[in-house]
Amino acid sequence: ERRSKARQILLRVIQLRREYMVMNSNNSERNHTVLPEYALPTLIHLLAHHPNMDNDNKDSLKSSLDVLWWFLEPLMQKNDNFPFLKKLVETVKQAVDAIDPFNDTINERMYAICDLAFGVINCKCANVKLPPFPGEVKLSKKFFAPPEKLVPNLKSYIPEKFDFNPHRVPVAVEMEIDHPTVKARHIVAADSAITKLSRRKFVKKKKVPTATLR
């Protein structure tokens, strides 16, 4: 029951955000972060800071994989956003943690989560030839920062022949983050997004005749 309710809430949020983007398509540049896909980098950052996250431990990696499946599967139902999701993950893997940029352990955990996300996306689009995403993506400066040296991060941070198939779907994810700054930033980011979305009125705009735009 809890699993079904959590999934319904996630699907509803995804639907609301997509509807908002359609109704405000003329202002898409400003509202790009409303896209539900943009929650993926924040989820990657949050999982990297989970106290039980260990990229050398398969059980820990499987737990993170289950969370990613739970989040990404509803996002990928229409099979039309694979290039965008992969671009988001690629961009995160080229960044460092903004809160602790010189912490190699945290950064490697984050890159391991990226590799898991790649695995989930590749499982869903195994028989689909993906074109490159045509644009650039923007990451939150609260969580991500550019590295000192811009070198392609092609290393794999998970064991070879890792099984990316879903093992189980978690009912909910309750994360206790020890680092007070990390916890506060994620809470503020989540509260802000929910508050802004709840205040927006999804009113369809009147269509303006094409002739008036010339």
PDB file of C-alpha atoms in Angstrom:
ATOM      1  CA  GLU A   1       0.000   0.000   0.000  1.00  0.00           C
ATOM      2  CA  ARG A   2       2.760   2.454   0.930  1.00  0.00           C
ATOM      3  CA  ARG A   3       4.704   1.482  -2.173  1.00  0.00           C
ATOM      4  CA  SER A   4       1.693   2.127  -4.383  1.00  0.00           C
ATOM      5  CA  LYS A   5       0.950   5.463  -2.701  1.00  0.00           C
ATOM      6  CA  ALA A   6       4.554   6.658  -3.050  1.00  0.00           C
ATOM      7  CA  ARG A   7       4.547   5.763  -6.732  1.00  0.00           C
ATOM      8  CA  GLN A   8       1.245   7.561  -7.292  1.00  0.00           C
ATOM      9  CA  ILE A   9       2.632  10.711  -5.666  1.00  0.00           C
ATOM     10  CA  LEU A  10       5.753  10.564  -7.825  1.00  0.00           C
ATOM     11  CA  LEU A  11       3.695  10.068 -10.994  1.00  0.00           C
ATOM     12  CA  ARG A  12       1.431  12.978 -10.053  1.00  0.00           C
ATOM     13  CA  VAL A  13       4.388  15.315  -9.474  1.00  0.00           C
ATOM     14  CA  ILE A  14       5.887  14.302 -12.819  1.00  0.00           C
ATOM     15  CA  GLN A  15       2.564  14.971 -14.547  1.00  0.00           C
ATOM     16  CA  LEU A  16       2.129  18.394 -12.893  1.00  0.00           C
ATOM     17  CA  ARG A  17       5.601  19.507 -13.872  1.00  0.00           C
ATOM     18  CA  ARG A  18       5.157  18.391 -17.470  1.00  0.00           C
ATOM     19  CA  GLU A  19       1.811  20.180 -17.688  1.00  0.00           C
ATOM     20  CA  TYR A  20       3.380  23.356 -16.323  1.00  0.00           C
ATOM     21  CA  MET A  21       6.135  23.240 -18.960  1.00  0.00           C
ATOM     22  CA  VAL A  22       3.596  22.777 -21.766  1.00  0.00           C
ATOM     23  CA  MET A  23       1.459  25.672 -20.541  1.00  0.00           C
ATOM     24  CA  ASN A  24       4.504  27.922 -20.146  1.00  0.00           C
ATOM     25  CA  SER A  25       6.466  26.824 -23.210  1.00  0.00           C
ATOM     26  CA  ASN A  26       7.234  30.425 -24.205  1.00  0.00           C
ATOM     27  CA  ASN A  27       9.223  30.829 -20.996  1.00  0.00           C
ATOM     28  CA  SER A  28      10.955  27.444 -21.068  1.00  0.00           C
ATOM     29  CA  GLU A  29      14.470  28.846 -20.580  1.00  0.00           C
ATOM     30  CA  ARG A  30      13.586  30.347 -17.240  1.00  0.00           C
ATOM     31  CA  ASN A  31      11.564  27.336 -16.061  1.00  0.00           C
ATOM     32  CA  HIS A  32      13.874  24.547 -17.216  1.00  0.00           C
ATOM     33  CA  THR A  33      14.448  23.343 -13.650  1.00  0.00           C
ATOM     34  CA  VAL A  34      10.739  22.568 -13.343  1.00  0.00           C
ATOM     35  CA  LEU A  35      11.332  19.573 -15.613  1.00  0.00           C
ATOM     36  CA  PRO A  36      11.037  16.450 -13.431  1.00  0.00           C
ATOM     37  CA  GLU A  37      14.273  15.076 -14.908  1.00  0.00           C
ATOM     38  CA  TYR A  38      16.161  17.840 -13.104  1.00  0.00           C
ATOM     39  CA  ALA A  39      15.486  16.086  -9.799  1.00  0.00           C
ATOM     40  CA  LEU A  40      17.918  13.338 -10.864  1.00  0.00           C
ATOM     41  CA  PRO A  41      21.143  15.277 -10.106  1.00  0.00           C
ATOM     42  CA  THR A  42      19.811  16.150  -6.653  1.00  0.00           C
ATOM     43  CA  LEU A  43      18.966  12.504  -6.022  1.00  0.00           C
ATOM     44  CA  ILE A  44      22.474  11.468  -7.103  1.00  0.00           C
ATOM     45  CA  HIS A  45      23.981  14.010  -4.720  1.00  0.00           C
ATOM     46  CA  LEU A  46      21.756  12.859  -1.865  1.00  0.00           C
ATOM     47  CA  LEU A  47      22.594   9.182  -2.387  1.00  0.00           C
ATOM     48  CA  ALA A  48      26.318   9.995  -2.483  1.00  0.00           C
ATOM     49  CA  HIS A  49      26.029  11.534   0.987  1.00  0.00           C
ATOM     50  CA  HIS A  50      24.046   8.651   2.471  1.00  0.00           C
ATOM     51  CA  PRO A  51      26.062   7.283   5.455  1.00  0.00           C
ATOM     52  CA  ASN A  52      25.625   3.694   4.196  1.00  0.00           C
ATOM     53  CA  MET A  53      26.827   4.452   0.687  1.00  0.00           C
ATOM     54  CA  ASP A  54      29.991   2.527  -0.141  1.00  0.00           C
ATOM     55  CA  ASN A  55      30.980   2.142  -3.779  1.00  0.00           C
ATOM     56  CA  ASP A  56      33.142  -0.870  -2.865  1.00  0.00           C
ATOM     57  CA  ASN A  57      30.205  -2.722  -1.312  1.00  0.00           C
ATOM     58  CA  LYS A  58      27.805  -4.493  -3.694  1.00  0.00           C
ATOM     59  CA  ASP A  59      24.919  -4.509  -1.209  1.00  0.00           C
ATOM     60  CA  SER A  60      25.256  -0.757  -0.772  1.00  0.00           C
ATOM     61  CA  LEU A  61      25.343  -0.267  -4.521  1.00  0.00           C
ATOM     62  CA  LYS A  62      22.249  -2.448  -4.958  1.00  0.00           C
ATOM     63  CA  SER A  63      20.366  -0.343  -2.410  1.00  0.00           C
ATOM     64  CA  SER A  64      21.225   2.804  -4.350  1.00  0.00           C
ATOM     65  CA  LEU A  65      20.315   1.042  -7.589  1.00  0.00           C
ATOM     66  CA  ASP A  66      16.857   0.223  -6.217  1.00  0.00           C
ATOM     67  CA  VAL A  67      16.263   3.896  -5.413  1.00  0.00           C
ATOM     68  CA  LEU A  68      17.323   4.906  -8.911  1.00  0.00           C
ATOM     69  CA  TRP A  69      14.992   2.334 -10.494  1.00  0.00           C
ATOM     70  CA  TRP A  70      12.113   3.569  -8.328  1.00  0.00           C
ATOM     71  CA  PHE A  71      12.711   7.156  -9.422  1.00  0.00           C
ATOM     72  CA  LEU A  72      13.736   6.696 -13.057  1.00  0.00           C
ATOM     73  CA  GLU A  73      11.234   4.100 -14.227  1.00  0.00           C
ATOM     74  CA  PRO A  74       8.216   6.447 -14.014  1.00  0.00           C
ATOM     75  CA  LEU A  75      10.271   9.170 -15.693  1.00  0.00           C
ATOM     76  CA  MET A  76      11.123   6.943 -18.647  1.00  0.00           C
ATOM     77  CA  GLN A  77       7.654   5.607 -19.391  1.00  0.00           C
ATOM     78  CA  LYS A  78       7.325   7.528 -22.665  1.00  0.00           C
ATOM     79  CA  ASN A  79      10.829   6.593 -23.867  1.00  0.00           C
ATOM     80  CA  ASP A  80      11.418  10.129 -25.161  1.00  0.00           C
ATOM     81  CA  ASN A  81      13.925  11.549 -22.675  1.00  0.00           C
ATOM     82  CA  PHE A  82      16.815   9.069 -22.656  1.00  0.00           C
ATOM     83  CA  PRO A  83      19.339  11.485 -24.266  1.00  0.00           C
ATOM     84  CA  PHE A  84      18.378  14.229 -21.787  1.00  0.00           C
ATOM     85  CA  LEU A  85      18.751  11.924 -18.774  1.00  0.00           C
ATOM     86  CA  LYS A  86      22.100  10.627 -19.992  1.00  0.00           C
ATOM     87  CA  LYS A  87      23.319  14.188 -20.553  1.00  0.00           C
ATOM     88  CA  LEU A  88      22.329  15.096 -16.980  1.00  0.00           C
ATOM     89  CA  VAL A  89      24.253  12.124 -15.585  1.00  0.00           C
ATOM     90  CA  GLU A  90      27.272  12.818 -17.799  1.00  0.00           C
ATOM     91  CA  THR A  91      27.343  16.424 -16.580  1.00  0.00           C
ATOM     92  CA  VAL A  92      27.183  15.354 -12.939  1.00  0.00           C
ATOM     93  CA  LYS A  93      30.045  12.908 -13.501  1.00  0.00           C
ATOM     94  CA  GLN A  94      32.175  15.767 -14.807  1.00  0.00           C
ATOM     95  CA  ALA A  95      31.504  17.874 -11.697  1.00  0.00           C
ATOM     96  CA  VAL A  96      32.621  17.685  -8.075  1.00  0.00           C
ATOM     97  CA  ASP A  97      30.694  18.000  -4.845  1.00  0.00           C
ATOM     98  CA  ALA A  98      30.161  21.716  -4.143  1.00  0.00           C
ATOM     99  CA  ILE A  99      29.951  21.218  -0.379  1.00  0.00           C
ATOM    100  CA  ASP A 100      33.205  19.283  -0.070  1.00  0.00           C
ATOM    101  CA  PRO A 101      34.936  19.540  -3.483  1.00  0.00           C
ATOM    102  CA  PHE A 102      38.259  18.033  -2.399  1.00  0.00           C
ATOM    103  CA  ASN A 103      36.724  15.009  -0.677  1.00  0.00           C
ATOM    104  CA  ASP A 104      37.708  12.178  -3.007  1.00  0.00           C
ATOM    105  CA  THR A 105      35.520   9.679  -1.142  1.00  0.00           C
ATOM    106  CA  ILE A 106      32.343  11.707  -1.629  1.00  0.00           C
ATOM    107  CA  ASN A 107      33.177  12.495  -5.248  1.00  0.00           C
ATOM    108  CA  GLU A 108      33.856   8.835  -6.056  1.00  0.00           C
ATOM    109  CA  ARG A 109      30.576   7.838  -4.411  1.00  0.00           C
ATOM    110  CA  MET A 110      28.815  10.406  -6.550  1.00  0.00           C
ATOM    111  CA  TYR A 111      30.474   9.041  -9.695  1.00  0.00           C
ATOM    112  CA  ALA A 112      29.487   5.499  -8.699  1.00  0.00           C
ATOM    113  CA  ILE A 113      25.854   6.616  -8.407  1.00  0.00           C
ATOM    114  CA  CYS A 114      26.214   8.157 -11.878  1.00  0.00           C
ATOM    115  CA  ASP A 115      27.415   4.809 -13.238  1.00  0.00           C
ATOM    116  CA  LEU A 116      24.400   3.123 -11.646  1.00  0.00           C
ATOM    117  CA  ALA A 117      22.104   5.685 -13.253  1.00  0.00           C
ATOM    118  CA  PHE A 118      23.758   5.028 -16.612  1.00  0.00           C
ATOM    119  CA  GLY A 119      23.070   1.326 -16.111  1.00  0.00           C
ATOM    120  CA  VAL A 120      19.383   1.888 -15.398  1.00  0.00           C
ATOM    121  CA  ILE A 121      18.959   4.149 -18.437  1.00  0.00           C
ATOM    122  CA  ASN A 122      20.818   1.693 -20.677  1.00  0.00           C
ATOM    123  CA  CYS A 123      18.595  -1.157 -19.470  1.00  0.00           C
ATOM    124  CA  LYS A 124      15.517   0.802 -20.562  1.00  0.00           C
ATOM    125  CA  CYS A 125      16.877   1.818 -23.952  1.00  0.00           C
ATOM    126  CA  ALA A 126      18.931  -1.270 -24.810  1.00  0.00           C
ATOM    127  CA  ASN A 127      17.413  -1.558 -28.290  1.00  0.00           C
ATOM    128  CA  VAL A 128      17.180   2.155 -28.986  1.00  0.00           C
ATOM    129  CA  LYS A 129      19.811   4.137 -30.852  1.00  0.00           C
ATOM    130  CA  LEU A 130      20.161   7.366 -28.918  1.00  0.00           C
ATOM    131  CA  PRO A 131      21.026  10.635 -30.634  1.00  0.00           C
ATOM    132  CA  PRO A 132      23.205  13.012 -28.630  1.00  0.00           C
ATOM    133  CA  PHE A 133      21.335  15.579 -26.581  1.00  0.00           C
ATOM    134  CA  PRO A 134      21.494  18.814 -28.607  1.00  0.00           C
ATOM    135  CA  GLY A 135      21.751  21.303 -25.734  1.00  0.00           C
ATOM    136  CA  GLU A 136      23.528  21.935 -22.477  1.00  0.00           C
ATOM    137  CA  VAL A 137      22.212  21.223 -19.001  1.00  0.00           C
ATOM    138  CA  LYS A 138      22.605  23.316 -15.872  1.00  0.00           C
ATOM    139  CA  LEU A 139      23.395  21.913 -12.440  1.00  0.00           C
ATOM    140  CA  SER A 140      22.581  23.455  -9.087  1.00  0.00           C
ATOM    141  CA  LYS A 141      25.560  25.388  -7.712  1.00  0.00           C
ATOM    142  CA  LYS A 142      24.426  24.370  -4.223  1.00  0.00           C
ATOM    143  CA  PHE A 143      25.414  20.775  -4.903  1.00  0.00           C
ATOM    144  CA  PHE A 144      27.856  20.750  -7.821  1.00  0.00           C
ATOM    145  CA  ALA A 145      30.965  22.666  -8.807  1.00  0.00           C
ATOM    146  CA  PRO A 146      33.330  22.462 -11.790  1.00  0.00           C
ATOM    147  CA  PRO A 147      36.544  20.501 -11.176  1.00  0.00           C
ATOM    148  CA  GLU A 148      39.962  22.158 -11.121  1.00  0.00           C
ATOM    149  CA  LYS A 149      40.926  20.338 -14.320  1.00  0.00           C
ATOM    150  CA  LEU A 150      38.415  19.654 -17.088  1.00  0.00           C
ATOM    151  CA  VAL A 151      39.383  16.077 -17.936  1.00  0.00           C
ATOM    152  CA  PRO A 152      36.771  13.592 -19.256  1.00  0.00           C
ATOM    153  CA  ASN A 153      35.798  11.261 -16.425  1.00  0.00           C
ATOM    154  CA  LEU A 154      35.691   7.932 -18.266  1.00  0.00           C
ATOM    155  CA  LYS A 155      36.556   5.715 -15.291  1.00  0.00           C
ATOM    156  CA  SER A 156      34.024   3.200 -13.983  1.00  0.00           C
ATOM    157  CA  TYR A 157      33.444   3.385 -10.223  1.00  0.00           C
ATOM    158  CA  ILE A 158      31.433   0.187  -9.833  1.00  0.00           C
ATOM    159  CA  PRO A 159      32.491  -3.482 -10.084  1.00  0.00           C
ATOM    160  CA  GLU A 160      32.713  -5.136 -13.476  1.00  0.00           C
ATOM    161  CA  LYS A 161      29.703  -7.150 -14.681  1.00  0.00           C
ATOM    162  CA  PHE A 162      27.450  -5.437 -12.147  1.00  0.00           C
ATOM    163  CA  ASP A 163      23.811  -6.514 -12.434  1.00  0.00           C
ATOM    164  CA  PHE A 164      21.691  -3.452 -13.210  1.00  0.00           C
ATOM    165  CA  ASN A 165      18.350  -5.271 -13.215  1.00  0.00           C
ATOM    166  CA  PRO A 166      15.977  -4.155 -10.450  1.00  0.00           C
ATOM    167  CA  HIS A 167      16.198  -6.317  -7.344  1.00  0.00           C
ATOM    168  CA  ARG A 168      13.362  -4.774  -5.410  1.00  0.00           C
ATOM    169  CA  VAL A 169      11.407  -1.541  -5.366  1.00  0.00           C
ATOM    170  CA  PRO A 170      11.700   0.357  -2.079  1.00  0.00           C
ATOM    171  CA  VAL A 171       8.540   1.622  -0.439  1.00  0.00           C
ATOM    172  CA  ALA A 172      10.162   4.866   0.577  1.00  0.00           C
ATOM    173  CA  VAL A 173      13.630   6.230   1.153  1.00  0.00           C
ATOM    174  CA  GLU A 174      14.365   7.701   4.538  1.00  0.00           C
ATOM    175  CA  MET A 175      17.859   9.177   4.587  1.00  0.00           C
ATOM    176  CA  GLU A 176      19.609  10.430   7.671  1.00  0.00           C
ATOM    177  CA  ILE A 177      22.490  12.599   6.525  1.00  0.00           C
ATOM    178  CA  ASP A 178      25.137  13.213   9.154  1.00  0.00           C
ATOM    179  CA  HIS A 179      26.559  16.340   7.541  1.00  0.00           C
ATOM    180  CA  PRO A 180      24.342  19.240   8.762  1.00  0.00           C
ATOM    181  CA  THR A 181      25.026  21.445   5.741  1.00  0.00           C
ATOM    182  CA  VAL A 182      24.161  18.695   3.275  1.00  0.00           C
ATOM    183  CA  LYS A 183      20.948  17.843   5.126  1.00  0.00           C
ATOM    184  CA  ALA A 184      19.873  21.470   5.374  1.00  0.00           C
ATOM    185  CA  ARG A 185      20.521  22.186   1.703  1.00  0.00           C
ATOM    186  CA  HIS A 186      18.517  19.184   0.516  1.00  0.00           C
ATOM    187  CA  ILE A 187      15.607  20.036   2.813  1.00  0.00           C
ATOM    188  CA  VAL A 188      15.588  23.655   1.661  1.00  0.00           C
ATOM    189  CA  ALA A 189      15.807  22.630  -2.005  1.00  0.00           C
ATOM    190  CA  ALA A 190      12.958  20.137  -1.655  1.00  0.00           C
ATOM    191  CA  ASP A 191      10.735  22.502   0.324  1.00  0.00           C
ATOM    192  CA  SER A 192      11.366  25.335  -2.128  1.00  0.00           C
ATOM    193  CA  ALA A 193      10.498  23.204  -5.150  1.00  0.00           C
ATOM    194  CA  ILE A 194       7.304  21.880  -3.581  1.00  0.00           C
ATOM    195  CA  THR A 195       6.233  25.342  -2.398  1.00  0.00           C
ATOM    196  CA  LYS A 196       6.824  26.966  -5.796  1.00  0.00           C
ATOM    197  CA  LEU A 197       4.984  24.205  -7.610  1.00  0.00           C
ATOM    198  CA  SER A 198       2.029  24.329  -5.242  1.00  0.00           C
ATOM    199  CA  ARG A 199       1.663  28.106  -5.707  1.00  0.00           C
ATOM    200  CA  ARG A 200       1.606  27.956  -9.479  1.00  0.00           C
ATOM    201  CA  LYS A 201      -1.798  28.018 -11.081  1.00  0.00           C
ATOM    202  CA  PHE A 202      -2.040  25.746 -14.054  1.00  0.00           C
ATOM    203  CA  VAL A 203      -4.170  28.026 -16.207  1.00  0.00           C
ATOM    204  CA  LYS A 204      -4.028  27.583 -19.931  1.00  0.00           C
ATOM    205  CA  LYS A 205      -2.895  30.686 -21.760  1.00  0.00           C
ATOM    206  CA  LYS A 206      -5.020  32.100 -24.552  1.00  0.00           C
ATOM    207  CA  LYS A 207      -3.607  31.423 -27.971  1.00  0.00           C
ATOM    208  CA  VAL A 208      -2.394  34.543 -29.753  1.00  0.00           C
ATOM    209  CA  PRO A 209      -3.040  34.641 -33.502  1.00  0.00           C
ATOM    210  CA  THR A 210       0.146  34.249 -35.506  1.00  0.00           C
ATOM    211  CA  ALA A 211      -0.528  37.451 -37.434  1.00  0.00           C
ATOM    212  CA  THR A 212      -0.250  39.565 -34.302  1.00  0.00           C
ATOM    213  CA  LEU A 213       3.296  38.323 -33.731  1.00  0.00           C
ATOM    214  CA  ARG A 214       4.614  39.615 -37.030  1.00  0.00           C
TER     215      ARG A 214
END
